[in-house]
XYZ file of C-alpha atoms in Angstrom:
442
model
C -81.926 -28.138 -12.423
C -79.875 -25.713 -14.594
C -78.231 -26.582 -17.830
C -74.548 -27.658 -17.706
C -72.195 -24.872 -18.616
C -69.024 -22.979 -17.666
C -68.100 -19.533 -16.330
C -67.867 -16.711 -18.869
C -68.541 -16.854 -22.539
C -70.571 -14.865 -25.068
C -73.660 -15.163 -27.258
C -72.745 -14.201 -30.891
C -75.206 -14.343 -33.715
C -75.528 -18.060 -34.503
C -76.199 -17.977 -38.238
C -76.857 -21.718 -38.197
C -80.351 -21.253 -39.809
C -78.569 -20.808 -43.147
C -77.450 -24.482 -43.373
C -78.894 -26.416 -40.459
C -81.837 -27.877 -42.500
C -79.585 -28.811 -45.448
C -78.874 -32.600 -45.530
C -75.230 -33.644 -46.098
C -74.580 -33.781 -49.872
C -71.811 -35.991 -51.263
C -69.666 -34.249 -53.934
C -66.746 -35.704 -55.874
C -63.549 -33.765 -56.764
C -62.888 -32.686 -60.282
C -59.225 -32.157 -60.777
C -55.986 -32.744 -58.852
C -56.015 -33.366 -55.113
C -53.518 -31.878 -52.647
C -52.526 -33.975 -49.542
C -50.401 -31.848 -47.121
C -47.858 -33.865 -45.083
C -48.643 -31.707 -42.062
C -52.282 -31.469 -41.304
C -52.080 -32.476 -37.622
C -50.235 -31.468 -34.415
C -46.730 -32.876 -34.361
C -44.161 -33.999 -36.839
C -44.992 -33.963 -40.531
C -45.749 -37.322 -42.206
C -43.128 -38.999 -44.393
C -44.043 -39.685 -48.074
C -44.307 -43.344 -49.048
C -44.941 -42.557 -52.762
C -43.052 -40.797 -55.594
C -43.905 -38.860 -58.750
C -45.433 -41.263 -61.328
C -46.827 -43.821 -58.777
C -50.311 -45.150 -59.148
C -52.332 -44.869 -55.953
C -55.695 -46.100 -54.723
C -58.398 -44.705 -52.443
C -57.666 -45.883 -48.973
C -53.936 -46.300 -49.557
C -51.452 -44.869 -47.048
C -49.282 -42.439 -49.091
C -47.409 -40.968 -46.080
C -46.610 -42.444 -42.654
C -46.374 -40.783 -39.292
C -43.127 -39.008 -38.787
C -42.929 -39.575 -35.088
C -44.901 -40.483 -32.014
C -46.985 -37.277 -32.318
C -47.828 -37.425 -35.965
C -50.412 -39.074 -38.289
C -50.672 -41.062 -41.510
C -51.974 -39.557 -44.637
C -54.421 -41.664 -46.637
C -55.245 -41.068 -50.253
C -58.884 -40.320 -50.974
C -59.032 -41.137 -54.661
C -57.277 -43.400 -57.210
C -54.935 -41.794 -59.717
C -51.359 -40.882 -60.321
C -48.908 -38.942 -58.120
C -47.958 -35.825 -60.033
C -45.250 -34.693 -57.558
C -44.400 -33.657 -54.053
C -44.094 -29.930 -53.652
C -45.048 -26.978 -51.308
C -48.629 -25.875 -51.533
C -50.548 -22.997 -49.845
C -52.623 -23.870 -46.701
C -55.425 -21.938 -45.018
C -53.098 -20.463 -42.393
C -50.949 -18.895 -45.101
C -48.063 -21.201 -44.830
C -46.488 -23.321 -47.617
C -46.541 -27.048 -46.695
C -44.875 -29.913 -48.540
C -47.724 -31.843 -50.186
C -48.438 -34.926 -52.354
C -50.272 -33.949 -55.453
C -52.550 -36.683 -57.024
C -54.251 -36.566 -60.349
C -57.737 -38.015 -59.837
C -58.618 -40.619 -62.499
C -62.284 -40.469 -61.536
C -62.561 -44.220 -61.010
C -62.245 -44.257 -57.240
C -60.682 -47.643 -57.123
C -59.847 -48.772 -53.581
C -57.408 -50.975 -51.741
C -58.245 -54.527 -51.029
C -60.561 -54.981 -47.980
C -61.846 -51.379 -48.100
C -65.301 -51.030 -46.595
C -65.619 -54.432 -45.121
C -67.684 -54.879 -41.971
C -65.752 -55.790 -38.774
C -66.854 -56.723 -35.245
C -65.111 -54.436 -32.869
C -65.994 -56.590 -29.841
C -63.698 -59.250 -31.196
C -60.732 -56.856 -31.220
C -58.225 -56.249 -28.502
C -57.596 -52.767 -27.167
C -54.276 -52.524 -28.893
C -55.814 -53.685 -32.161
C -58.343 -50.959 -32.014
C -55.684 -48.343 -31.293
C -53.598 -49.669 -34.168
C -56.509 -49.440 -36.565
C -57.170 -45.808 -35.525
C -53.483 -45.077 -36.065
C -53.395 -46.718 -39.486
C -56.526 -44.878 -40.535
C -54.764 -41.470 -39.970
C -57.487 -40.206 -37.558
C -56.796 -36.915 -35.785
C -59.016 -34.579 -33.765
C -61.509 -33.117 -36.302
C -62.765 -30.391 -34.073
C -59.874 -28.180 -35.033
C -56.672 -29.047 -33.094
C -55.686 -32.150 -35.113
C -54.131 -34.109 -32.277
C -53.425 -37.767 -33.322
C -56.376 -39.751 -32.009
C -54.446 -43.026 -31.428
C -52.172 -41.172 -28.951
C -55.187 -39.630 -27.167
C -56.698 -43.080 -26.824
C -53.638 -44.452 -25.122
C -53.167 -42.332 -21.971
C -50.667 -43.370 -19.367
C -53.399 -43.621 -16.734
C -55.832 -45.666 -18.684
C -57.442 -47.172 -15.543
C -58.170 -43.637 -14.211
C -60.300 -42.554 -17.259
C -63.922 -42.373 -16.006
C -65.404 -40.052 -18.745
C -65.430 -40.413 -22.510
C -66.956 -37.134 -23.685
C -68.311 -36.602 -27.173
C -68.233 -33.004 -28.208
C -71.588 -32.296 -29.867
C -71.770 -28.638 -28.754
C -70.715 -27.125 -32.055
C -70.711 -23.682 -30.515
C -68.864 -21.915 -33.392
C -71.393 -19.657 -35.201
C -72.596 -20.682 -38.728
C -71.194 -24.270 -38.471
C -73.776 -27.084 -38.778
C -71.798 -30.068 -40.091
C -71.654 -31.875 -36.643
C -75.432 -31.143 -36.225
C -76.242 -32.795 -39.536
C -74.033 -35.818 -38.604
C -75.977 -36.273 -35.341
C -79.244 -36.144 -37.286
C -78.186 -38.411 -40.186
C -75.683 -40.732 -38.667
C -76.629 -41.090 -34.986
C -75.944 -44.840 -35.063
C -72.438 -44.160 -36.104
C -71.964 -41.559 -33.309
C -73.096 -44.072 -30.729
C -71.260 -46.872 -32.386
C -67.952 -44.978 -32.377
C -68.484 -44.089 -28.729
C -68.986 -47.729 -27.914
C -65.715 -48.564 -29.586
C -63.894 -45.989 -27.439
C -65.596 -47.233 -24.287
C -64.196 -50.725 -25.035
C -60.761 -49.193 -24.347
C -61.756 -47.813 -20.913
C -63.419 -50.299 -18.657
C -64.445 -47.839 -15.874
C -65.615 -45.044 -18.047
C -69.045 -43.815 -18.945
C -69.795 -42.112 -22.234
C -71.428 -38.639 -22.289
C -72.552 -36.911 -25.496
C -72.677 -33.152 -24.784
C -75.075 -31.177 -27.029
C -76.146 -27.581 -26.723
C -79.803 -26.896 -26.094
C -80.229 -25.092 -29.498
C -80.090 -28.540 -31.140
C -83.251 -30.217 -29.710
C -83.783 -32.669 -32.443
C -80.236 -34.061 -32.155
C -80.742 -34.264 -28.430
C -83.994 -36.214 -29.032
C -82.646 -38.644 -31.589
C -79.495 -39.470 -29.578
C -81.305 -39.688 -26.200
C -83.733 -42.190 -27.714
C -80.846 -44.161 -29.252
C -79.032 -44.498 -25.880
C -81.980 -44.966 -23.509
C -81.114 -48.630 -22.999
C -77.300 -48.095 -22.969
C -76.263 -48.213 -19.287
C -72.855 -46.659 -20.023
C -73.982 -43.784 -22.255
C -75.990 -40.658 -21.676
C -76.760 -37.357 -23.379
C -75.949 -34.195 -21.478
C -77.742 -30.953 -22.521
C -75.574 -27.969 -22.401
C -76.383 -24.280 -22.258
C -76.054 -22.566 -25.537
C -73.013 -20.347 -25.054
C -69.741 -19.790 -26.895
C -67.164 -21.418 -26.454
C -69.096 -24.268 -24.811
C -67.327 -26.673 -27.211
C -63.751 -25.781 -25.987
C -62.266 -28.951 -24.451
C -61.615 -27.542 -20.964
C -65.025 -25.801 -20.711
C -66.798 -28.900 -21.952
C -65.072 -31.053 -19.325
C -66.014 -28.477 -16.621
C -69.686 -28.479 -17.753
C -70.117 -32.265 -18.202
C -68.252 -33.362 -15.052
C -69.703 -30.812 -12.779
C -66.574 -28.777 -12.225
C -63.396 -30.698 -13.080
C -60.727 -28.235 -14.343
C -57.709 -28.504 -16.491
C -55.118 -25.803 -17.473
C -52.718 -25.284 -20.354
C -50.121 -27.639 -18.802
C -52.634 -30.560 -18.443
C -54.283 -33.033 -20.730
C -57.997 -33.994 -20.387
C -56.707 -37.442 -19.248
C -55.175 -35.767 -16.205
C -58.861 -34.948 -15.232
C -60.000 -38.579 -16.001
C -61.461 -37.596 -19.366
C -61.173 -38.389 -23.049
C -62.753 -35.861 -25.356
C -63.472 -36.386 -29.053
C -65.481 -34.379 -31.580
C -68.589 -35.820 -33.237
C -66.956 -36.372 -36.655
C -63.872 -37.889 -34.913
C -66.091 -40.482 -33.260
C -67.776 -41.249 -36.542
C -64.340 -41.618 -38.189
C -63.357 -44.081 -35.501
C -66.489 -46.164 -36.208
C -65.740 -46.083 -39.902
C -62.234 -47.220 -39.418
C -62.789 -49.945 -36.842
C -66.200 -51.195 -37.900
C -66.252 -50.550 -41.617
C -62.505 -50.770 -42.499
C -62.697 -47.191 -43.936
C -59.718 -44.876 -43.134
C -60.052 -41.063 -42.787
C -60.513 -39.923 -46.372
C -63.398 -37.546 -46.106
C -64.668 -34.552 -44.118
C -68.063 -32.985 -43.602
C -67.867 -29.297 -44.487
C -70.285 -26.494 -43.980
C -70.221 -23.887 -46.744
C -72.165 -20.967 -45.556
C -72.502 -17.215 -44.972
C -74.664 -14.434 -46.395
C -72.472 -14.210 -49.464
C -73.094 -17.802 -50.552
C -76.002 -18.509 -52.869
C -76.917 -21.927 -51.506
C -75.385 -22.606 -48.012
C -74.961 -26.396 -47.654
C -73.216 -29.190 -45.807
C -71.022 -31.453 -47.975
C -69.250 -34.700 -47.583
C -66.096 -34.092 -49.549
C -62.920 -36.133 -50.056
C -59.737 -34.923 -48.415
C -57.488 -32.983 -50.798
C -60.429 -31.300 -52.666
C -59.994 -27.685 -53.615
C -61.930 -25.010 -51.664
C -62.949 -23.400 -54.979
C -64.886 -26.529 -55.963
C -66.892 -26.246 -52.652
C -67.793 -22.695 -53.432
C -69.041 -23.753 -56.921
C -70.989 -26.647 -55.498
C -72.791 -24.171 -53.133
C -73.898 -22.104 -56.185
C -71.096 -19.602 -56.041
C -71.313 -16.148 -54.558
C -74.576 -14.228 -54.786
C -72.546 -11.166 -53.689
C -68.802 -10.699 -53.709
C -67.656 -11.378 -50.108
C -65.504 -8.916 -48.217
C -64.259 -11.763 -45.934
C -63.960 -15.521 -46.481
C -62.942 -17.732 -43.544
C -61.711 -21.257 -43.218
C -63.742 -22.222 -40.283
C -66.250 -19.982 -38.409
C -66.187 -16.258 -37.535
C -64.828 -16.619 -34.013
C -61.857 -18.860 -34.548
C -61.563 -19.241 -38.347
C -58.638 -18.037 -40.496
C -59.261 -15.353 -43.177
C -58.288 -16.538 -46.661
C -56.685 -14.575 -49.435
C -56.934 -17.443 -51.899
C -59.407 -20.212 -52.604
C -56.782 -22.464 -54.012
C -56.539 -24.293 -50.703
C -57.061 -28.050 -50.053
C -59.630 -29.534 -47.738
C -57.604 -31.034 -44.822
C -58.384 -33.256 -41.793
C -58.816 -30.104 -39.669
C -61.077 -28.246 -42.179
C -64.543 -27.652 -40.855
C -66.229 -24.840 -42.820
C -65.973 -22.113 -45.361
C -67.694 -19.089 -44.163
C -68.283 -16.237 -46.782
C -69.448 -12.956 -45.434
C -70.532 -9.885 -47.463
C -69.154 -7.464 -44.808
C -65.861 -7.517 -42.925
C -67.196 -6.305 -39.601
C -63.767 -6.313 -38.014
C -62.251 -4.001 -40.635
C -65.380 -1.718 -40.437
C -64.848 -0.972 -36.754
C -61.906 1.210 -35.980
C -59.917 0.523 -32.908
C -60.149 3.048 -30.066
C -58.557 3.344 -26.603
C -59.421 0.903 -23.864
C -62.068 2.369 -21.567
C -61.421 -0.242 -18.802
C -65.083 -1.399 -18.787
C -64.094 -4.917 -17.633
C -66.319 -6.690 -20.101
C -63.436 -8.740 -21.444
C -62.705 -10.018 -17.925
C -66.397 -10.973 -17.435
C -66.642 -13.079 -20.607
C -63.167 -14.682 -20.446
C -63.625 -18.488 -19.933
C -59.856 -18.827 -19.147
C -60.245 -16.436 -16.174
C -57.471 -14.175 -17.165
C -57.466 -10.337 -17.446
C -57.298 -9.449 -21.185
C -56.878 -5.718 -20.582
C -53.605 -6.343 -18.598
C -52.415 -8.990 -21.117
C -52.874 -6.462 -23.926
C -50.546 -4.013 -22.061
C -48.014 -6.792 -21.976
C -48.454 -7.631 -25.575
C -48.114 -4.005 -26.660
C -44.722 -3.913 -24.935
C -43.833 -7.352 -26.104
C -43.144 -8.329 -22.456
C -43.063 -12.074 -22.474
C -42.307 -12.328 -18.788
C -45.210 -10.144 -17.767
C -47.471 -12.063 -20.187
C -46.614 -15.401 -18.574
C -46.879 -13.892 -15.095
C -50.372 -12.788 -15.918
C -51.241 -16.378 -16.992
C -51.360 -15.435 -20.650
C -50.712 -19.011 -21.605
C -54.139 -19.961 -20.196
C -55.743 -17.938 -23.041
C -57.522 -20.408 -25.335
C -57.813 -17.899 -28.206
C -61.484 -18.291 -28.346
C -62.048 -14.627 -29.248
C -64.702 -13.861 -26.607
C -62.821 -10.811 -25.359
C -62.386 -9.386 -28.894
C -66.082 -9.944 -29.602
C -67.275 -8.136 -26.509
C -64.728 -5.261 -26.543
C -66.529 -1.860 -27.234
C -63.202 -0.387 -28.221
C -62.725 -3.109 -30.955
C -59.202 -3.903 -29.779
C -57.598 -6.927 -31.514
C -57.066 -8.714 -28.193
C -57.156 -12.322 -29.408
C -54.781 -11.635 -32.276
C -52.234 -10.098 -29.985
C -52.510 -12.932 -27.430
C -52.065 -15.472 -30.096
C -48.862 -13.868 -31.254
C -47.597 -13.594 -27.670
C -48.386 -17.227 -26.987
C -46.325 -18.242 -30.107
C -43.471 -16.082 -28.913
C -43.488 -17.596 -25.433
C -43.561 -21.128 -26.810
C -40.717 -20.266 -29.254
C -38.669 -18.843 -26.350
C -39.304 -21.935 -24.243
C -38.248 -24.113 -27.073
C -35.095 -22.092 -27.587
C -34.151 -22.372 -23.903
C -34.836 -26.096 -23.948
């Protein structure tokens, strides 16, 4: 029987050997911490504190600003220095709460207490997840409490834990699976308590045999949980492609949610964060971050408090052994290039990838030779070459007609293109323009 997978995809250099054998190391922040009010999909959070206020670790300092929004929880104790715009990884300036860390890490009452999730109602579990400020930690940042409350709850028959970690260089989820497998399974059990008819599936790519072994052993006596071995291929961890692989062919498009296909999908660290919140009364105040790349002296995986400055992570990894030409927040396929390291770790931060060579800049763009490779690898089953023509003419109508909104911006077409055309970047801008036009009309 073949391994579960999807149609299309590419096989970029993995780069995971740089940090895959490095255990998670806890580091504490040194100076001020920055908590953006918008580090999730949806409305920005609303501040609950003001300049001069004393705050504690685990304290809610901003509340969800709407149905699709998320609370912001302070990760340290200290004093609020102010609320002001700060630079984010995507280049935008976002209103943020600035906290001066007092180094004492005093916590709110009840922080870290054990709790029996089986004694909680479904609504109590969802309320705890909401209060904890948990969002999807795989990149999108969708509020998890909303995801766990689909309108068709009784139709959910799969809860899928995304352990693929297909993005090159990243190994934080892999280390969590090795070091905290009980929390992965425990968090999945919490979610399964919300969906009576669902079975839990932990999807892991075959290039992580030790994680597959550990988790398979852990769930061998769990009738509702199994481990699914996936083919190693990018972007196997993409939500729609993971669903297709695990369920044997269920499909969703850009207008659908996973729940429309009877699925709930959560990233490994999201599931662990659910366990921490529900079973250990600990809200989302930390992230596991991979700091890696051939420019970093000591590639590592860190457990770091939210709000910590990226510069501190670089220093904790020994600094640069060679000045990098490109530094990315995230991995090389979907990460965002940085022009400053004065950026805070947010809920959606996953990695800092530091590369000695900027391979994209080194390859000059040439004319399309119509080889069709971009079509072969596109997991969204669109025709990138035709979409690029629409993008070059800024023809929004043609872009939509060619199903351009089904592009998941994975970068597979750009990676495989022998002409080095910036396909994904163009499609990303076009998708933004289409959504803006739709919003304007609405």
